[in-house]
CSV table of C-alpha atoms in Angstrom, one decimal:
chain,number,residue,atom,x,y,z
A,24,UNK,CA,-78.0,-25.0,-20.7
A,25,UNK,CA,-77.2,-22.4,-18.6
A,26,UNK,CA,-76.2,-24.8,-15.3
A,27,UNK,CA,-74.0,-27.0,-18.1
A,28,UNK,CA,-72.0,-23.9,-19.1
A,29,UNK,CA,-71.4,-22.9,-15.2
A,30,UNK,CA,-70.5,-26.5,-14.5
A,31,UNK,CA,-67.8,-26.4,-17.5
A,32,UNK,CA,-66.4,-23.0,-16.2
A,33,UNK,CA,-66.2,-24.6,-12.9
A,34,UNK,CA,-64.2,-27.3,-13.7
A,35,UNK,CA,-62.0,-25.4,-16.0
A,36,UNK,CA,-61.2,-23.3,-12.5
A,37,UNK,CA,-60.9,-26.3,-10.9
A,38,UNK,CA,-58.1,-27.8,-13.2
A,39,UNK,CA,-56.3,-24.5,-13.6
A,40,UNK,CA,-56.2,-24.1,-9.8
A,41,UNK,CA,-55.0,-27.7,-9.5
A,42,UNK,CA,-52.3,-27.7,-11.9
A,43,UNK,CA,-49.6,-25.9,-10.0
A,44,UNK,CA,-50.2,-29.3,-7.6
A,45,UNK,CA,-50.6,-31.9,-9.9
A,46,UNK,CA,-49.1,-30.7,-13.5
A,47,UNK,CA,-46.3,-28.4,-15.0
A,48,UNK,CA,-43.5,-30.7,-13.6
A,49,UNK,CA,-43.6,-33.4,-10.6
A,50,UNK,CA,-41.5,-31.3,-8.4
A,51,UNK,CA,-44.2,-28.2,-7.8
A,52,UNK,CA,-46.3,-30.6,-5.6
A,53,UNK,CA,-43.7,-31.4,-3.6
A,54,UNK,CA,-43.1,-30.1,0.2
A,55,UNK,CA,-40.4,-27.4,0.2
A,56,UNK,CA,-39.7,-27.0,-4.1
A,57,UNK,CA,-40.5,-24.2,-5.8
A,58,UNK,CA,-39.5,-23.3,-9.3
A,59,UNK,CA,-36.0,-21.4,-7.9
A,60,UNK,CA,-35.7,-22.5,-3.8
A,61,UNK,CA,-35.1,-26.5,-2.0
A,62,UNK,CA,-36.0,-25.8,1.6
A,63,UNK,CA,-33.8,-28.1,4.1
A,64,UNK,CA,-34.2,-28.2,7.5
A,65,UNK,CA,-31.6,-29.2,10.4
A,66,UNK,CA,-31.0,-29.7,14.2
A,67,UNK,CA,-27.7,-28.2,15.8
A,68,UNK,CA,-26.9,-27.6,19.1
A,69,UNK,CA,-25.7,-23.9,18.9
A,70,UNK,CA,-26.0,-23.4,22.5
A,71,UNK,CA,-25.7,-25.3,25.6
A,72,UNK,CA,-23.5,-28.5,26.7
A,73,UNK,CA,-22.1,-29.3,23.5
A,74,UNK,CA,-22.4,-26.1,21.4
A,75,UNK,CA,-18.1,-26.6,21.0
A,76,UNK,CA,-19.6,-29.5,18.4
A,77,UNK,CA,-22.9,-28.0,16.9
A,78,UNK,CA,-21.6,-24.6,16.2
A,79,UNK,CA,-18.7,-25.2,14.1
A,80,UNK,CA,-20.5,-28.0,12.0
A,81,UNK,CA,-23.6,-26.0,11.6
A,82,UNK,CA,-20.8,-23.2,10.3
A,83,UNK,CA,-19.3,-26.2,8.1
A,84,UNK,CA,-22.9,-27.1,6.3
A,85,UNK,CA,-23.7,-23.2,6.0
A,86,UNK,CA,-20.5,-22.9,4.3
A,87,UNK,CA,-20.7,-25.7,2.0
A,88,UNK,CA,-24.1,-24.6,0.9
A,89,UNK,CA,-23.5,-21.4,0.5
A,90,UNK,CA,-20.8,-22.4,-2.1
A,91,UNK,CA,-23.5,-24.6,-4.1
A,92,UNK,CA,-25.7,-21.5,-4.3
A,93,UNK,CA,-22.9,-19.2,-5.2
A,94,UNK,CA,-21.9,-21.7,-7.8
A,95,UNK,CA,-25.8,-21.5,-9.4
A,96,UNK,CA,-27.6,-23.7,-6.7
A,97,UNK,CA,-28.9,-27.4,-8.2
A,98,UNK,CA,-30.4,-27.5,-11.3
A,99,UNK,CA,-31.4,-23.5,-11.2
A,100,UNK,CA,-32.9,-23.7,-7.5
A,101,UNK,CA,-31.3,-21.9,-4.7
A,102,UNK,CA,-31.5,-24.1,-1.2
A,103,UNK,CA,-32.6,-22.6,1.6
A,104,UNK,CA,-30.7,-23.9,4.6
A,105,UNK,CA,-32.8,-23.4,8.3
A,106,UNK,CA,-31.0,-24.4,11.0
A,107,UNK,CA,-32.7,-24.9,14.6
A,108,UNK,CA,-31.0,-24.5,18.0
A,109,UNK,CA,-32.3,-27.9,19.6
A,110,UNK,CA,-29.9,-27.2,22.6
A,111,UNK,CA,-28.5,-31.0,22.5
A,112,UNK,CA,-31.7,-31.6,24.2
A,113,UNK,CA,-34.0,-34.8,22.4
A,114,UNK,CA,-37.4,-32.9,23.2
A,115,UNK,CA,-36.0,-29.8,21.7
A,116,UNK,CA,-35.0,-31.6,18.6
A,117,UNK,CA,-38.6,-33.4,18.4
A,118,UNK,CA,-40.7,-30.2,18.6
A,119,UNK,CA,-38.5,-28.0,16.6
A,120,UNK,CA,-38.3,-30.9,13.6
A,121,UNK,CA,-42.0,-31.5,13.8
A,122,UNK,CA,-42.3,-27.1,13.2
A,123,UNK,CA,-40.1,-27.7,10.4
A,124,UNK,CA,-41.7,-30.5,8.4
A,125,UNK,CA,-45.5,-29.5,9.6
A,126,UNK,CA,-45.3,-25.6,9.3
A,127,UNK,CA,-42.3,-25.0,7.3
A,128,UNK,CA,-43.2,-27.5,5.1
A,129,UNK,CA,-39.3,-28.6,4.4
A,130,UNK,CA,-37.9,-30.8,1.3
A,131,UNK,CA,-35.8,-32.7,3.8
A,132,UNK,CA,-33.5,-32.7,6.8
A,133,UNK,CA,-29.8,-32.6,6.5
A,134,UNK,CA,-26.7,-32.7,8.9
A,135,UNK,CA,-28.9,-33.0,12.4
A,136,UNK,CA,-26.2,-33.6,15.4
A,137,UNK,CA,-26.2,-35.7,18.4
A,138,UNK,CA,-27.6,-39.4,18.5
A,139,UNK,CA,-30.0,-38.7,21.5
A,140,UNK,CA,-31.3,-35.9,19.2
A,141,UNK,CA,-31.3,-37.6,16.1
A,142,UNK,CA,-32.6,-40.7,17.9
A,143,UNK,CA,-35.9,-38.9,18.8
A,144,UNK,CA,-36.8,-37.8,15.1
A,145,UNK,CA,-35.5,-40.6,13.3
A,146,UNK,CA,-39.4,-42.7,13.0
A,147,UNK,CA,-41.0,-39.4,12.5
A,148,UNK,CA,-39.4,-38.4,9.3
A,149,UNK,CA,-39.1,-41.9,8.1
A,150,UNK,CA,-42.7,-42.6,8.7
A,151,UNK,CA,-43.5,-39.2,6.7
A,152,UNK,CA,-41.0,-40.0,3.8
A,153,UNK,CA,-38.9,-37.2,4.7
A,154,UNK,CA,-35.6,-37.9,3.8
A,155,UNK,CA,-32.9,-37.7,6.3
A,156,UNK,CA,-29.3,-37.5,4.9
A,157,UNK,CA,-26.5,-37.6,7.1
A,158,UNK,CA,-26.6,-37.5,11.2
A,159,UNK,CA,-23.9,-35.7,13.0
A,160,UNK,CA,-24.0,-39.3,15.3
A,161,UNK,CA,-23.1,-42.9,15.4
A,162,UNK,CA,-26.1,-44.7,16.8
A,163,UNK,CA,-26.0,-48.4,15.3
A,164,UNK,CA,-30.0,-47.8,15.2
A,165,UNK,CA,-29.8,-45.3,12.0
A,166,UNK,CA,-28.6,-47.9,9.9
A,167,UNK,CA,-29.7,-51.3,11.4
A,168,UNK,CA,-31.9,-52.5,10.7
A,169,UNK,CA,-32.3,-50.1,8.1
A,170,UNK,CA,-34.9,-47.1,7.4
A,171,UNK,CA,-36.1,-46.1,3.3
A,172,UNK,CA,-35.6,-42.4,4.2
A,173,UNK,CA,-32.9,-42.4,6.6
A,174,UNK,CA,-29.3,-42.0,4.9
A,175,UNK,CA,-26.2,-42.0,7.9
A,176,UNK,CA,-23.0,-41.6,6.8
A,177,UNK,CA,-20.8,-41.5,9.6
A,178,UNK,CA,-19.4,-44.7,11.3
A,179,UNK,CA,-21.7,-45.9,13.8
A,180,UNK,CA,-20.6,-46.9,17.1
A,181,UNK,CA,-20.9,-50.3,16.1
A,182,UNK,CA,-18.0,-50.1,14.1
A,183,UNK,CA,-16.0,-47.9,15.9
A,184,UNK,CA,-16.2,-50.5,19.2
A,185,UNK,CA,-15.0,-53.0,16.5
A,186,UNK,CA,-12.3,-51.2,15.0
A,187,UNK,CA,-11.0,-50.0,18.6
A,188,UNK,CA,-10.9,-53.2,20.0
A,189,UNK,CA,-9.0,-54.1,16.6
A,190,UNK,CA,-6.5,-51.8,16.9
A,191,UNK,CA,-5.5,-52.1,20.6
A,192,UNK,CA,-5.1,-55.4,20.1
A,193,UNK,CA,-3.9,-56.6,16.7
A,194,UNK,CA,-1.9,-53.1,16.1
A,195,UNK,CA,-0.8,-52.4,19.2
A,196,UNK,CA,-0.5,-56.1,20.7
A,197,UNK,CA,-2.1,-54.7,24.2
A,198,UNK,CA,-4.4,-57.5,25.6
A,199,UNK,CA,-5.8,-56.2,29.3
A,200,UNK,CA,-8.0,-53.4,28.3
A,201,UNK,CA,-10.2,-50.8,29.9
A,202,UNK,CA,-13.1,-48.3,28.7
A,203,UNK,CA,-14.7,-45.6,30.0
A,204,UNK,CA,-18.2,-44.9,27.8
A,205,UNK,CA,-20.8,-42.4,28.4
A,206,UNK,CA,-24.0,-44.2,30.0
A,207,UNK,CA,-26.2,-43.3,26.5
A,208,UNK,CA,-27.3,-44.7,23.2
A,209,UNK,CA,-23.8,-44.2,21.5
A,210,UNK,CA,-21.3,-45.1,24.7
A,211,UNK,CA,-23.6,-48.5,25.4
A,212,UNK,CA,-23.7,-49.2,21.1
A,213,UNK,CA,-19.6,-48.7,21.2
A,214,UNK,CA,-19.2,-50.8,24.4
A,215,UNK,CA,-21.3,-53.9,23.4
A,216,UNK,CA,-19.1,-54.1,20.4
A,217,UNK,CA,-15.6,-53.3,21.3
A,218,UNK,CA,-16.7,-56.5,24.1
A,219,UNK,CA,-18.0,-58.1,21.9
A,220,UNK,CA,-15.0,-58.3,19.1
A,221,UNK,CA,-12.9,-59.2,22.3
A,222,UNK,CA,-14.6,-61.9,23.4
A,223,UNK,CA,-15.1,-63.6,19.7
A,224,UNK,CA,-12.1,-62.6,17.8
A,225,UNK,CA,-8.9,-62.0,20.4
A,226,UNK,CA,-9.3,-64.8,22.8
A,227,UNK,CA,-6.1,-64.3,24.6
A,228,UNK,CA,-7.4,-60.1,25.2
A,229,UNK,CA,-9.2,-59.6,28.0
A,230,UNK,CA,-11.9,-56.0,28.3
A,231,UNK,CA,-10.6,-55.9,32.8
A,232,UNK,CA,-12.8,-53.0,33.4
A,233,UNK,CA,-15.4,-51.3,31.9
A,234,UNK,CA,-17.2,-48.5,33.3
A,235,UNK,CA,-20.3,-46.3,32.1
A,236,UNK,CA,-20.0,-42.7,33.5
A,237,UNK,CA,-22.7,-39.8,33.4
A,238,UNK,CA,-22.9,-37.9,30.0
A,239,UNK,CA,-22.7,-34.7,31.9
A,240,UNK,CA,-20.1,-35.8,34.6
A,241,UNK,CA,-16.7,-33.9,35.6
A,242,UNK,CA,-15.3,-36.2,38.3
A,243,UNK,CA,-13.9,-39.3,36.8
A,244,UNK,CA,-11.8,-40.0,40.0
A,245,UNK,CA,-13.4,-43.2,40.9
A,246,UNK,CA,-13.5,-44.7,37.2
A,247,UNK,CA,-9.5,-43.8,37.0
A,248,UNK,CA,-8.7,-45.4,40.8
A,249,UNK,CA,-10.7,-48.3,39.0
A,250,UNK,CA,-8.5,-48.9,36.0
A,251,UNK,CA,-5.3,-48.6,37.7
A,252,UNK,CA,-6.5,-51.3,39.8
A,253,UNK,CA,-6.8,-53.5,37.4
A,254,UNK,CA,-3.6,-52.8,35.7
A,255,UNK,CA,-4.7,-52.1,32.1
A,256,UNK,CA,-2.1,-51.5,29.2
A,257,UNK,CA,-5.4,-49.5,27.1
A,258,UNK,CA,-8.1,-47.3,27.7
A,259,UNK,CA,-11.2,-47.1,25.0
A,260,UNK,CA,-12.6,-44.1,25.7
A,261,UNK,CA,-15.8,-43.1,24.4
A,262,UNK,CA,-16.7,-39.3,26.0
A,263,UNK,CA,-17.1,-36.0,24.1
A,264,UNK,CA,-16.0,-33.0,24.7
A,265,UNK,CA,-15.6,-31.2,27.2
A,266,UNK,CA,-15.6,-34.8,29.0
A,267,UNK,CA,-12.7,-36.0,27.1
A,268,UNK,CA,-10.2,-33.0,28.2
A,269,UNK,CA,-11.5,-33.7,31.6
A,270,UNK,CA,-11.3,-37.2,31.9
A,271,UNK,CA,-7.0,-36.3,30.5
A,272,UNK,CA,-6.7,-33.6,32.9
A,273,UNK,CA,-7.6,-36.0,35.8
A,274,UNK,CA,-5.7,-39.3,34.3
A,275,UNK,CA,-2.4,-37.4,33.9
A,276,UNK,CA,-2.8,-35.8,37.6
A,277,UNK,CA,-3.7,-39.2,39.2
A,278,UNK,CA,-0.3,-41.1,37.3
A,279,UNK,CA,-2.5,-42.7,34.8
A,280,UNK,CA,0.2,-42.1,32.3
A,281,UNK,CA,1.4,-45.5,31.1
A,282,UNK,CA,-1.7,-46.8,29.3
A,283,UNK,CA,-2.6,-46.2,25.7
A,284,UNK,CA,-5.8,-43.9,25.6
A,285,UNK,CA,-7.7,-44.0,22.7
A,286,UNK,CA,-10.4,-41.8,22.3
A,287,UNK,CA,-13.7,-42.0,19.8
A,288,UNK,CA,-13.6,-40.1,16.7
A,289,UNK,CA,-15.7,-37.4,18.2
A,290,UNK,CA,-12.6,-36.2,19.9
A,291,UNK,CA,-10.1,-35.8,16.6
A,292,UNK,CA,-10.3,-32.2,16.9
A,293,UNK,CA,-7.6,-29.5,18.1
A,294,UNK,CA,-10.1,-28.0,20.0
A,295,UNK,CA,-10.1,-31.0,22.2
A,296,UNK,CA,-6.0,-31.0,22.3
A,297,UNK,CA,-6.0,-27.2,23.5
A,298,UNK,CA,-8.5,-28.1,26.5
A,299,UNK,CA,-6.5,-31.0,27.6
A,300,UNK,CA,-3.5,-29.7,27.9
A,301,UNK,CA,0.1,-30.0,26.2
A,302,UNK,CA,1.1,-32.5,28.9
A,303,UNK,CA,-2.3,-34.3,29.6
A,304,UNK,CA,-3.0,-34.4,26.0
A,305,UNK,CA,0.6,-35.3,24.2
A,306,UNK,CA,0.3,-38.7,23.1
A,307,UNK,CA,-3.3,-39.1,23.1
A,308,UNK,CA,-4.6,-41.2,20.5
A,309,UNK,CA,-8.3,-41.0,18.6
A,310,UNK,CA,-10.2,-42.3,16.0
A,311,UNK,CA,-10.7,-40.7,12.6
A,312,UNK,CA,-12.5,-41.0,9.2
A,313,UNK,CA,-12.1,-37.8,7.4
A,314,UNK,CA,-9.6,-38.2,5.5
A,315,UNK,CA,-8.2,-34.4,4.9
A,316,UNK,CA,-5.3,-32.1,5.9
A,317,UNK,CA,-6.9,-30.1,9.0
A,318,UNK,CA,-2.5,-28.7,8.9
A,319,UNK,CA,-2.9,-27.2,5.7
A,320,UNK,CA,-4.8,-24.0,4.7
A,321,UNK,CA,-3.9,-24.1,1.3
A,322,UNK,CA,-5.8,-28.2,0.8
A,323,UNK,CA,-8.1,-27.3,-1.9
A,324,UNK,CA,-11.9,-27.8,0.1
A,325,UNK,CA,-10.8,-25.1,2.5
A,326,UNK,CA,-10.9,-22.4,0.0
A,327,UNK,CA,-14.8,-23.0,0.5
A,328,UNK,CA,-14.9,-22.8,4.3
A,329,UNK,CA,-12.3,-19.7,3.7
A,330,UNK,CA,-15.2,-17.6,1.8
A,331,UNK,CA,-17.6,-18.5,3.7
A,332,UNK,CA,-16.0,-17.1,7.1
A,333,UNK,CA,-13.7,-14.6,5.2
A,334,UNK,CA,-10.4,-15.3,6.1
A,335,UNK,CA,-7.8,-16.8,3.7
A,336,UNK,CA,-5.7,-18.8,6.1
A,337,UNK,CA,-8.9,-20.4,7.9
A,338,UNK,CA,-8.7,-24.0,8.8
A,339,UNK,CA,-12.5,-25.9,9.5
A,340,UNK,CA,-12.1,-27.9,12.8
A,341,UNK,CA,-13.1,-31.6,12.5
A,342,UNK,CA,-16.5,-30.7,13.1
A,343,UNK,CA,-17.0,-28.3,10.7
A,344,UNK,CA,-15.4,-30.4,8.2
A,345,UNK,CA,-18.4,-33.2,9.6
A,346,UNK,CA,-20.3,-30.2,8.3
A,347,UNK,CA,-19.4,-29.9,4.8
A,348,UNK,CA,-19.1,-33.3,4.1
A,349,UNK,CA,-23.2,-33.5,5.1
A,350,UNK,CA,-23.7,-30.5,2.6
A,351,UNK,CA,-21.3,-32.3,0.0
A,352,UNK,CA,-24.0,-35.8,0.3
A,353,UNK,CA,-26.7,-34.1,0.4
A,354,UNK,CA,-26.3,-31.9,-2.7
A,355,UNK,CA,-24.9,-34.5,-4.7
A,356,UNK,CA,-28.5,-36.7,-3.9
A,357,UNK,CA,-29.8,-33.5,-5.2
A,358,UNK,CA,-27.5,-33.1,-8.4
A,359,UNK,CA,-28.3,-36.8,-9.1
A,360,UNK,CA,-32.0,-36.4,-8.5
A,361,UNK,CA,-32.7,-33.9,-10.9
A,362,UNK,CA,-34.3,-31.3,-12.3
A,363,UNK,CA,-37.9,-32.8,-11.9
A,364,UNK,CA,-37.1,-33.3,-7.7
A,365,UNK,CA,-39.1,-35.3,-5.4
A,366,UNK,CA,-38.4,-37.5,-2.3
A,367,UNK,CA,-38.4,-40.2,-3.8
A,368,UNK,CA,-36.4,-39.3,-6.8
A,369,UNK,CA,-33.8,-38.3,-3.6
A,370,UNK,CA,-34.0,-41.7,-2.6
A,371,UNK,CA,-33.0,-43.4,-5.6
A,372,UNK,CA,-30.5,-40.8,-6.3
A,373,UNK,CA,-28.8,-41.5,-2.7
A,374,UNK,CA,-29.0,-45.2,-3.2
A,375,UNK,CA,-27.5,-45.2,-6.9
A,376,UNK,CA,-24.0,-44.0,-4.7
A,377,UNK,CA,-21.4,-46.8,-5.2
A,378,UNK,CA,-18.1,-45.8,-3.1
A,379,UNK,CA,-18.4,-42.0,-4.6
A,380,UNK,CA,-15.8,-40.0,-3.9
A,381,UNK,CA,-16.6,-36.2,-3.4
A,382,UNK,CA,-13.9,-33.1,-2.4
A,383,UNK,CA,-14.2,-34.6,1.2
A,384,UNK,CA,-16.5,-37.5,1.3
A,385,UNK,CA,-14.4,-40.5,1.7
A,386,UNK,CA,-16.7,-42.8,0.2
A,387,UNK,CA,-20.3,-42.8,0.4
A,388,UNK,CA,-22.2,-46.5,-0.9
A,389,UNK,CA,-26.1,-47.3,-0.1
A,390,UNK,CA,-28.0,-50.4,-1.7
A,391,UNK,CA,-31.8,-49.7,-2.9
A,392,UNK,CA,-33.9,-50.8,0.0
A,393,UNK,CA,-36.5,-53.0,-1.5
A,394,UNK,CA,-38.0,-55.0,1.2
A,395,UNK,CA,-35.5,-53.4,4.3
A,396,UNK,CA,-34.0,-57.2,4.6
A,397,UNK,CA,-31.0,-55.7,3.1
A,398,UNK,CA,-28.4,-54.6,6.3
A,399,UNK,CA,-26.2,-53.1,4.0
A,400,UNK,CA,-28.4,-50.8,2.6
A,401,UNK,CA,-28.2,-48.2,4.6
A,402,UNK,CA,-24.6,-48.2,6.0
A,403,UNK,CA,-21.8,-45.7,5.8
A,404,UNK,CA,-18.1,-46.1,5.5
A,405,UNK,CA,-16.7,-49.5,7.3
A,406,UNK,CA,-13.2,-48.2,8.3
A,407,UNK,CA,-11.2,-45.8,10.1
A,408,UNK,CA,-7.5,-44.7,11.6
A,409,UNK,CA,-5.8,-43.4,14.1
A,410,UNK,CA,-4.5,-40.1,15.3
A,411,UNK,CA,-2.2,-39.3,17.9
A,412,UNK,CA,-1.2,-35.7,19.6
A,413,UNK,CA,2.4,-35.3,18.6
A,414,UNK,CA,4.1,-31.8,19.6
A,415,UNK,CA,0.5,-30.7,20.0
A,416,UNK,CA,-0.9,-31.8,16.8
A,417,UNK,CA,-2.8,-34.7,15.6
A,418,UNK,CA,-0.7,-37.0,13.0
A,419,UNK,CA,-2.0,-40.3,11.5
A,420,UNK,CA,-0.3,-43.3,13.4
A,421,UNK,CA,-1.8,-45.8,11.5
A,422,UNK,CA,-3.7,-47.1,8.6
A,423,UNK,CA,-7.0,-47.5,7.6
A,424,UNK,CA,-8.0,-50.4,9.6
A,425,UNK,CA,-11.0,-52.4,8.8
A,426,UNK,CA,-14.4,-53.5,10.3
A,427,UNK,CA,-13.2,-56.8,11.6
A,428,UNK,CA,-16.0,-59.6,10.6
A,429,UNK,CA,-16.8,-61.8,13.6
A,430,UNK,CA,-19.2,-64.4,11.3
């Protein structure tokens, strides 16, 4: 009688101690939830080569979650934002992501920069059903073919080879073209498509030279004696900065002054403007997909960057702006997902986005995934403009121009 009574009390315990896991609302069992905090993890390069980019983004997502929690959080919890310094360096990003989701136990990652970086954590949280919502990166490979946790936002450099080509040629009517990409995942992703659109949509166009350069190169003598050689009327130029600035610097000192250069949308920033120069960088053309007034302090999102960094006539740079539109995604998945949060409640949350429209998200559409056959699933936006330094600011010079279809 006595070992039945003990084996009730014992699994009495048991239950009790196993219903914060398994009972009193789906979300308690979940990595990173509590009753009153979401834990999110994220990558940034805060220091190092490209710390220009990963600072002022990390600033942008700190900011825009920091006006969700002022505002009440989502659905009575609080999110707890932990940034890492990965340095822009892929091994950095790997062991610092794997600290995060093993030891910090995270809900999911948000806003991680650099498609190198992003690259090299990409199967590990997708294999672990972490979700991963919005990469500060283009790399084709984060939407196609696509991934159930992975959610990328940004144009990939898939589309933006496309659109470039597009432009140059159909807007512009330029038809002996050059490019200058950086010899990595993104430069190779943008070159293969900008030749390729050439080559299967503008028949009489013609990609002269095209030349891979050194992420971390400073001399681009040689790739600028090349291109005047061979006479081109455009210049695709896929570099970051402090490449870009360089690579103007140099082309305005060696006379390459007559060609269109248009730069990737990594560049449509003002800090990128200042480094160049007024006269290397006045008429300098990039692409964009943010569609906001980086001119105007009194455009309504600002006021939340303003708080955040405590100065009423503060503009966010293009990067920082990246950064709020990865906190504005992300916490709408969450607002959508409800109160009873999982990852997978996340998921169908992110995919039940049809064109939504936020304070600064464009657009944002994903498809369920079912079986992953669907491409589609998993992109962002399909379109993009142009800007052009005018007087030492950057002023749209065309419209939004389309992913051009070359089925």
């Amino acid at each position: 009688m006595r070992t039945k009574k003990s084996l009730f009390v014992c699994v009495v315990l048991s239950l009790v101690l196993l219903a914060p896991v398994f009972g009193g609302g789906q979300q308690e069992g979940v990595p990173g939830v509590t009753e009153d905090t979401i834990r999110v993890g994220s990558t940034m390069a805060l220091s190092g080569p490209v710390a220009a980019i990963g600072g002022p983004m990390a600033e942008g997502l700190r900011a825009w979650i920091a006006h969700v929690n002022n505002a009440g959080g989502i659905h009575g919890r609080q999110i707890d934002l932990r940034i890492q310094d990965d340095q822009f360096n892929p091994a950095n990003t790997a062991s610092l992501t794997r600290r995060l989701v093993e030891r910090d136990r995270v809900f999911a990652m948000v806003g991680s920069l650099g498609t190198p970086c992003v690259l090299a954590i990409m199967d590990y949280l997708n294999d672990r059903g972490v979700p991963f919502v919005y990469q500060g990166a283009g790399a084709t490979q984060l939407a196609v073919p696509p991934k159930q946790y992975v959610f990328p936002f940004q144009p990939n450099y898939l589309l933006e080879g496309n659109v470039m080509a597009t432009y140059m040629v159909e807007e512009l009517g330029l038809t002996r073209l050059g490019m200058v990409y950086r010899n990595a995942d993104d430069g190779q992703d943008a070159y293969n498509s900008a030749r390729e659109t050439i080559e299967k949509a503008y028949p009489n166009a013609k990609l002269v030279e095209a030349i891979s350069v050194d992420p971390y190169s400073s001399d681009f003598s040689t790739a600028i004696r090349r291109l005047q050689a061979a006479d081109v009327e455009g210049i695709m130029l896929v570099t970051f900065n402090p490449q870009t600035p360089a690579f103007l610097q140099q082309a305005y000192e060696f006379g390459l002054t007559d060609p269109v250069i248009l730069g990737s949308y990594a560049n449509a920033d003002a800090s990128v403007v200042a480094a160049a120069g007024p006269d290397a960088g006045e008429g300098f053309q990039v692409m964009a997909w943010v569609a906001a007034d980086l001119t105007d302090p009194d455009f309504p999102p600002w006021k939340i960057y303003q708080d955040f960094v405590g100065r009423a006539d503060a503009i966010p740079n293009a990067f920082a702006v990246a950064g709020m539109i990865a906190g504005e995604l992300f916490t709408e998945g969450l607002e959508r997902a409800g109160r009873d949060l999982t990852r997978e409640a996340l998921v169908e949350a992110m995919e039940s986005m049809d064109n939504w429209q936020g304070q600064l998200v464009p657009g944002a559409t994903y498809h369920p995934f079912g079986d992953g056959t669907d491409v589609t699933s998993r992109l962002g936006i399909q379109a993009m403009y142009v800007l052009e330094v005018q007087n030492g600011g950057l002023a749209p010079v065309s419209q939004w121009i389309q992913y051009r279809d070359l089925d």
